[in-house]
């Protein structure tokens, strides 16, 4: 199921099992079993708590498990967005929302079947 992703995210964020347990309310023993692969089918509720504590959504988790990489364009957009001041970020988000609302630039939801 790709639960090694949790261990990788924990390592990248410098989060230990003890810390994640305190942040999520999931017992340390459960986290250790999930991260080691001893539990290959954890409860959804436990995964959701872990993702919340790690600042991720379940969609983020699924994308990492599926190894879906961002495109270069997405990386550029994210980089530019992060380099903006708060006013620039707010304006960029408003422009994107206006584009989506106009109907000329339909939004394709990731993970939805395309027709």
Short mmCIF file of C-alpha atoms in Angstrom, two decimals:
data_model
loop_
_atom_site.label_atom_id
_atom_site.label_comp_id
_atom_site.label_asym_id
_atom_site.label_seq_id
_atom_site.Cartn_x
_atom_site.Cartn_y
_atom_site.Cartn_z
CA UNK A 1 0.00 0.00 0.00
CA UNK A 2 3.00 2.30 0.14
CA UNK A 3 2.94 3.02 3.85
CA UNK A 4 6.69 3.64 3.71
CA UNK A 5 5.59 7.08 2.52
CA UNK A 6 4.64 7.89 6.11
CA UNK A 7 8.12 7.00 7.32
CA UNK A 8 9.66 9.14 4.55
CA UNK A 9 7.46 12.15 5.38
CA UNK A 10 8.27 11.76 9.08
CA UNK A 11 12.00 11.74 8.29
CA UNK A 12 11.74 14.78 6.00
CA UNK A 13 9.86 16.73 8.68
CA UNK A 14 12.11 15.54 11.50
CA UNK A 15 9.16 13.96 13.31
CA UNK A 16 9.66 10.92 15.52
CA UNK A 17 7.04 8.32 16.34
CA UNK A 18 6.72 9.82 19.82
CA UNK A 19 6.15 13.29 18.40
CA UNK A 20 3.66 12.07 15.80
CA UNK A 21 1.77 10.15 18.47
CA UNK A 22 1.49 13.28 20.60
CA UNK A 23 0.43 15.38 17.59
CA UNK A 24 -2.11 12.89 16.22
CA UNK A 25 -3.44 10.96 19.20
CA UNK A 26 -2.53 7.69 17.44
CA UNK A 27 -0.64 5.32 19.76
CA UNK A 28 3.12 5.16 19.13
CA UNK A 29 2.94 1.38 18.76
CA UNK A 30 0.39 1.77 15.95
CA UNK A 31 2.56 4.36 14.20
CA UNK A 32 5.61 2.12 14.47
CA UNK A 33 3.68 -0.82 13.01
CA UNK A 34 2.38 1.29 10.12
CA UNK A 35 5.74 2.90 9.37
CA UNK A 36 7.59 -0.43 9.49
CA UNK A 37 5.06 -2.18 7.28
CA UNK A 38 4.02 -4.62 10.02
CA UNK A 39 0.49 -3.26 9.59
CA UNK A 40 -0.32 -3.26 5.91
CA UNK A 41 -3.97 -2.23 6.22
CA UNK A 42 -4.34 0.47 8.89
CA UNK A 43 -7.68 2.01 9.72
CA UNK A 44 -8.66 4.99 7.62
CA UNK A 45 -9.32 7.01 10.78
CA UNK A 46 -5.75 6.41 11.97
CA UNK A 47 -4.30 7.38 8.60
CA UNK A 48 -6.41 10.52 8.54
CA UNK A 49 -5.16 11.54 11.99
CA UNK A 50 -1.56 10.95 10.90
CA UNK A 51 -1.99 12.95 7.69
CA UNK A 52 -3.60 15.82 9.60
CA UNK A 53 -0.73 15.85 12.10
CA UNK A 54 1.83 15.83 9.26
CA UNK A 55 0.03 18.69 7.51
CA UNK A 56 -1.07 16.54 4.60
CA UNK A 57 -4.36 15.62 3.03
CA UNK A 58 -5.32 12.10 2.07
CA UNK A 59 -5.02 13.24 -1.56
CA UNK A 60 -1.40 14.27 -0.88
CA UNK A 61 -0.76 10.85 0.64
CA UNK A 62 -2.33 9.02 -2.29
CA UNK A 63 -0.32 11.06 -4.80
CA UNK A 64 2.90 10.20 -2.97
CA UNK A 65 1.97 6.53 -2.82
CA UNK A 66 1.14 6.55 -6.53
CA UNK A 67 4.42 8.39 -7.25
CA UNK A 68 2.58 11.05 -9.20
CA UNK A 69 5.12 13.76 -9.80
CA UNK A 70 4.32 17.41 -10.40
CA UNK A 71 5.00 18.80 -13.82
CA UNK A 72 7.65 21.45 -14.41
CA UNK A 73 4.88 24.03 -14.88
CA UNK A 74 3.42 23.15 -11.48
CA UNK A 75 6.84 23.45 -9.86
CA UNK A 76 7.31 26.88 -11.46
CA UNK A 77 3.89 28.06 -10.29
CA UNK A 78 4.55 26.86 -6.76
CA UNK A 79 8.00 28.44 -6.68
CA UNK A 80 6.74 31.80 -7.95
CA UNK A 81 3.78 31.71 -5.56
CA UNK A 82 6.04 31.03 -2.56
CA UNK A 83 8.36 33.88 -3.56
CA UNK A 84 5.50 36.43 -3.56
CA UNK A 85 4.63 38.65 -0.64
CA UNK A 86 1.22 38.09 1.04
CA UNK A 87 -0.50 40.68 -1.18
CA UNK A 88 0.87 39.02 -4.32
CA UNK A 89 -0.28 35.61 -3.14
CA UNK A 90 -3.77 36.92 -2.41
CA UNK A 91 -3.95 38.56 -5.85
CA UNK A 92 -2.70 35.41 -7.60
CA UNK A 93 -5.32 33.29 -5.85
CA UNK A 94 -8.02 35.81 -6.75
CA UNK A 95 -6.96 35.78 -10.40
CA UNK A 96 -7.06 31.98 -10.48
CA UNK A 97 -10.49 31.99 -8.88
CA UNK A 98 -11.74 34.60 -11.39
CA UNK A 99 -10.42 32.47 -14.26
CA UNK A 100 -12.17 29.38 -12.93
CA UNK A 101 -15.40 31.29 -12.29
CA UNK A 102 -15.42 32.70 -15.84
CA UNK A 103 -16.13 29.28 -17.32
CA UNK A 104 -13.45 29.80 -19.99
CA UNK A 105 -10.91 27.78 -18.02
CA UNK A 106 -12.69 24.70 -16.68
CA UNK A 107 -11.23 23.03 -13.64
CA UNK A 108 -10.23 19.39 -14.01
CA UNK A 109 -10.36 17.66 -10.66
CA UNK A 110 -7.36 15.39 -10.07
CA UNK A 111 -8.34 11.78 -9.65
CA UNK A 112 -11.71 12.13 -11.36
CA UNK A 113 -12.46 10.13 -14.49
CA UNK A 114 -12.24 12.24 -17.58
CA UNK A 115 -14.98 11.96 -20.12
#
